[in-house]
């Protein structure tokens, strides 16, 4: 039990993650430098952003070494919020379409 309380992670793990974060940040910068346009640009930027955020949460916030219940307690609420935002976006598109059909039909 005392071993688990005094457990320290090797510094090499943190240095590798710092290097990987630097590489991902450089790749994100290169997207702008090479003038990548359209949906590819935003997809790459978001992918690099999520990868960096995931690494920071997993390693520097020690989520990688936590119990699964604790990880679920931290990560599940934001995932549910994103799901509800997606559902709201779909509903907003439907509402906008319905209103445009109604108002344009009534104007004729």
Coordinates of N, CA and C in Angstrom, one line a residue:
X1 N 0.8 -1.2 0.0 CA 0.0 0.0 0.0 C 0.9 1.3 0.0
X2 N 2.0 1.2 0.8 CA 2.8 2.4 0.8 C 3.6 2.6 -0.5
X3 N 3.8 1.6 -1.3 CA 4.4 1.7 -2.6 C 3.5 2.5 -3.5
X4 N 2.2 2.3 -3.5 CA 1.3 3.0 -4.4 C 1.2 4.5 -4.0
X5 N 1.4 4.8 -2.8 CA 1.3 6.2 -2.4 C 2.5 7.0 -2.8
X6 N 3.7 6.3 -2.8 CA 4.9 7.0 -3.1 C 5.4 6.8 -4.6
X7 N 4.5 6.3 -5.4 CA 4.9 6.0 -6.8 C 5.2 7.3 -7.5
X8 N 6.3 7.2 -8.2 CA 6.7 8.4 -9.1 C 6.9 7.8 -10.5
X9 N 6.6 8.6 -11.5 CA 6.7 8.2 -12.8 C 8.1 8.7 -13.3
X10 N 8.7 7.9 -14.2 CA 10.0 8.4 -14.7 C 9.9 9.6 -15.5
X11 N 11.0 10.5 -15.4 CA 11.0 11.7 -16.1 C 11.0 11.5 -17.6
X12 N 11.4 10.4 -18.1 CA 11.4 10.1 -19.5 C 10.1 10.1 -20.2
X13 N 9.1 9.7 -19.4 CA 7.7 9.7 -19.9 C 7.3 11.2 -20.2
X14 N 7.5 12.1 -19.3 CA 7.2 13.5 -19.4 C 7.9 14.1 -20.6
X15 N 9.2 13.8 -20.7 CA 10.0 14.4 -21.8 C 9.5 13.9 -23.1
X16 N 9.1 12.6 -23.2 CA 8.6 12.1 -24.5 C 7.3 12.8 -24.8
X17 N 6.4 13.1 -23.8 CA 5.1 13.7 -24.1 C 5.4 15.2 -24.5
X18 N 6.4 15.9 -23.8 CA 6.7 17.2 -24.2 C 7.2 17.3 -25.7
X19 N 8.0 16.3 -26.1 CA 8.5 16.2 -27.5 C 7.3 16.0 -28.4
X20 N 6.4 15.1 -28.1 CA 5.2 14.8 -28.9 C 4.3 16.1 -29.0
X21 N 4.1 16.8 -27.9 CA 3.4 18.0 -27.9 C 4.0 19.0 -28.8
X22 N 5.3 19.1 -28.8 CA 6.0 20.0 -29.7 C 5.9 19.7 -31.1
X23 N 5.9 18.4 -31.5 CA 5.7 17.9 -32.8 C 4.3 18.2 -33.3
X24 N 3.3 18.0 -32.5 CA 2.0 18.2 -32.8 C 1.7 19.7 -33.0
X25 N 2.3 20.6 -32.2 CA 2.2 22.0 -32.3 C 2.8 22.5 -33.6
X26 N 4.0 21.9 -33.9 CA 4.7 22.2 -35.2 C 3.8 21.8 -36.4
X27 N 3.2 20.6 -36.3 CA 2.3 20.2 -37.4 C 1.1 21.1 -37.6
X28 N 0.6 21.6 -36.5 CA -0.5 22.5 -36.5 C -0.1 23.8 -37.1
X29 N 1.1 24.3 -36.8 CA 1.6 25.5 -37.4 C 1.8 25.3 -38.9
X30 N 2.3 24.2 -39.3 CA 2.6 23.9 -40.7 C 1.3 23.9 -41.5
X31 N 0.2 23.6 -41.0 CA -1.1 23.7 -41.7 C -1.3 25.1 -42.2
X32 N -1.0 26.1 -41.3 CA -1.1 27.5 -41.7 C 0.0 27.9 -42.6
X33 N 1.2 27.5 -42.3 CA 2.4 27.9 -43.1 C 2.2 27.5 -44.6
X34 N 1.7 26.3 -44.8 CA 1.5 25.8 -46.2 C 0.2 26.2 -46.8
X35 N -0.5 27.0 -46.1 CA -1.8 27.6 -46.7 C -2.8 26.5 -47.0
X36 N -3.0 25.5 -46.2 CA -4.0 24.5 -46.4 C -5.3 25.1 -46.2
X37 N -6.3 24.9 -47.1 CA -7.6 25.6 -47.1 C -8.7 24.6 -46.9
X38 N -9.9 25.2 -46.7 CA -11.2 24.4 -46.7 C -11.3 23.6 -45.5
X39 N -12.1 22.5 -45.6 CA -12.4 21.7 -44.5 C -11.2 20.9 -44.0
X40 N -10.2 20.6 -44.9 CA -9.0 19.9 -44.5 C -8.3 20.7 -43.5
X41 N -8.2 22.0 -43.7 CA -7.5 22.9 -42.7 C -8.1 22.8 -41.3
X42 N -9.4 22.9 -41.2 CA -10.1 22.9 -39.9 C -10.1 21.5 -39.3
X43 N -10.2 20.5 -40.2 CA -10.1 19.2 -39.6 C -8.7 18.9 -39.0
X44 N -7.7 19.2 -39.7 CA -6.3 19.0 -39.2 C -6.1 19.8 -37.9
X45 N -6.5 21.0 -37.9 CA -6.3 21.8 -36.7 C -7.1 21.3 -35.5
X46 N -8.3 20.8 -35.7 CA -9.1 20.2 -34.6 C -8.5 18.9 -34.2
X47 N -8.0 18.1 -35.1 CA -7.4 16.8 -34.8 C -6.2 17.0 -33.9
X48 N -5.3 18.0 -34.4 CA -4.1 18.2 -33.6 C -4.4 18.8 -32.2
X49 N -5.4 19.7 -32.2 CA -5.9 20.2 -30.9 C -6.4 19.2 -29.9
X50 N -7.2 18.2 -30.4 CA -7.7 17.2 -29.6 C -6.6 16.2 -29.1
X51 N -5.7 15.9 -30.0 CA -4.6 15.0 -29.6 C -3.7 15.7 -28.5
X52 N -3.4 17.0 -28.7 CA -2.7 17.6 -27.6 C -3.4 17.7 -26.3
X53 N -4.7 18.0 -26.4 CA -5.5 18.1 -25.1 C -5.6 16.7 -24.5
X54 N -5.8 15.7 -25.3 CA -5.8 14.3 -24.7 C -4.5 13.9 -24.1
X55 N -3.4 14.2 -24.7 CA -2.1 13.9 -24.1 C -1.9 14.7 -22.8
X56 N -2.3 15.9 -22.7 CA -2.1 16.7 -21.5 C -3.0 16.2 -20.4
X57 N -4.2 15.8 -20.7 CA -5.1 15.3 -19.7 C -4.6 13.9 -19.2
X58 N -4.2 13.1 -20.2 CA -3.8 11.7 -19.8 C -2.5 11.7 -19.0
X59 N -1.6 12.4 -19.4 CA -0.3 12.3 -18.7 C -0.1 13.4 -17.6
X60 N -0.2 14.6 -17.9 CA 0.1 15.7 -16.9 C -1.0 15.8 -15.9
X61 N -2.2 15.4 -16.2 CA -3.3 15.4 -15.1 C -3.4 14.0 -14.5
X62 N -2.5 13.1 -14.9 CA -2.4 11.7 -14.3 C -3.7 10.9 -14.5
X63 N -4.4 11.1 -15.6 CA -5.6 10.3 -15.8 C -5.3 8.9 -16.3
X64 N -4.1 8.8 -16.9 CA -3.7 7.5 -17.4 C -3.5 6.5 -16.2
X65 N -3.2 7.0 -15.1 CA -3.0 6.1 -13.9 C -4.1 6.1 -12.9
X66 N -5.2 6.7 -13.2 CA -6.3 6.8 -12.3 C -7.3 5.6 -12.5
X67 N -8.1 5.4 -11.5 CA -9.2 4.4 -11.6 C -10.2 4.7 -12.7
X68 N -10.8 3.7 -13.3 CA -11.7 3.9 -14.4 C -12.9 4.7 -14.0
X69 N -13.4 4.5 -12.8 CA -14.6 5.3 -12.3 C -14.3 6.8 -12.2
X70 N -13.1 7.1 -11.8 CA -12.7 8.5 -11.7 C -12.5 9.1 -13.1
X71 N -12.0 8.4 -14.0 CA -11.9 8.8 -15.4 C -13.2 9.1 -16.0
X72 N -14.2 8.2 -15.8 CA -15.5 8.3 -16.3 C -16.2 9.6 -15.6
X73 N -15.9 9.8 -14.4 CA -16.5 10.9 -13.7 C -16.0 12.3 -14.2
X74 N -14.8 12.3 -14.8 CA -14.2 13.5 -15.3 C -14.6 13.7 -16.8
X75 N -14.5 12.6 -17.6 CA -14.7 12.7 -19.0 C -16.1 12.5 -19.5
X76 N -16.9 11.8 -18.8 CA -18.3 11.6 -19.3 C -19.2 12.8 -19.4
X77 N -19.2 13.7 -18.4 CA -20.0 14.9 -18.5 C -19.7 15.8 -19.7
X78 N -18.4 16.1 -20.0 CA -18.2 16.9 -21.3 C -18.6 16.1 -22.5
X79 N -18.5 14.8 -22.6 CA -18.9 14.1 -23.7 C -20.5 14.1 -23.9
X80 N -21.2 14.1 -22.7 CA -22.6 14.2 -22.8 C -23.0 15.6 -23.2
X81 N -22.3 16.6 -22.8 CA -22.6 18.0 -23.2 C -22.4 18.1 -24.7
X82 N -21.3 17.6 -25.2 CA -21.1 17.6 -26.7 C -22.2 16.9 -27.4
X83 N -22.7 15.8 -26.9 CA -23.8 15.1 -27.5 C -25.0 15.9 -27.6
X84 N -25.3 16.6 -26.4 CA -26.5 17.4 -26.4 C -26.4 18.7 -27.3
X85 N -25.2 19.2 -27.4 CA -25.0 20.3 -28.4 C -25.2 19.8 -29.8
X86 N -24.7 18.6 -30.1 CA -25.0 18.1 -31.5 C -26.5 17.8 -31.7
X87 N -27.2 17.3 -30.8 CA -28.6 17.2 -30.9 C -29.3 18.5 -31.1
X88 N -28.9 19.5 -30.3 CA -29.4 20.9 -30.5 C -29.2 21.5 -31.8
X89 N -28.0 21.2 -32.4 CA -27.6 21.7 -33.7 C -28.6 21.0 -34.8
X90 N -28.8 19.8 -34.7 CA -29.7 19.1 -35.6 C -31.1 19.7 -35.5
X91 N -31.6 19.9 -34.2 CA -32.9 20.5 -34.0 C -33.0 21.9 -34.6
X92 N -31.9 22.7 -34.4 CA -31.9 24.0 -34.9 C -32.0 24.1 -36.4
X93 N -31.3 23.1 -37.1 CA -31.4 23.1 -38.6 C -32.8 22.7 -39.0
X94 N -33.4 21.8 -38.3 CA -34.8 21.4 -38.6 C -35.7 22.6 -38.4
X95 N -35.6 23.3 -37.3 CA -36.4 24.5 -37.0 C -36.2 25.6 -38.0
X96 N -35.0 25.8 -38.4 CA -34.7 26.9 -39.4 C -35.3 26.5 -40.8
X97 N -35.2 25.2 -41.2 CA -35.8 24.7 -42.4 C -37.3 24.9 -42.4
X98 N -38.0 24.5 -41.3 CA -39.4 24.6 -41.1 C -39.9 26.0 -41.2
X99 N -39.2 26.9 -40.5 CA -39.5 28.4 -40.5 C -39.4 28.9 -41.9
X100 N -38.3 28.6 -42.6 CA -38.1 29.1 -43.9 C -39.2 28.7 -44.9
X101 N -39.6 27.4 -44.8 CA -40.7 26.9 -45.6 C -42.0 27.6 -45.3
X102 N -42.3 27.8 -44.0 CA -43.5 28.4 -43.6 C -43.6 29.9 -44.1
X103 N -42.5 30.6 -43.8 CA -42.5 32.1 -44.1 C -42.5 32.3 -45.6
X104 N -41.7 31.5 -46.4 CA -41.7 31.7 -47.8 C -43.0 31.3 -48.5
X105 N -43.6 30.3 -47.9 CA -44.9 29.8 -48.4 C -46.0 30.9 -48.2
X106 N -46.0 31.5 -47.0 CA -47.0 32.5 -46.7 C -46.8 33.8 -47.5
X107 N -45.5 34.1 -47.9 CA -45.3 35.3 -48.6 C -45.8 35.3 -50.1
X108 N -46.0 34.1 -50.6 CA -46.4 34.0 -52.0 C -47.8 34.3 -52.2

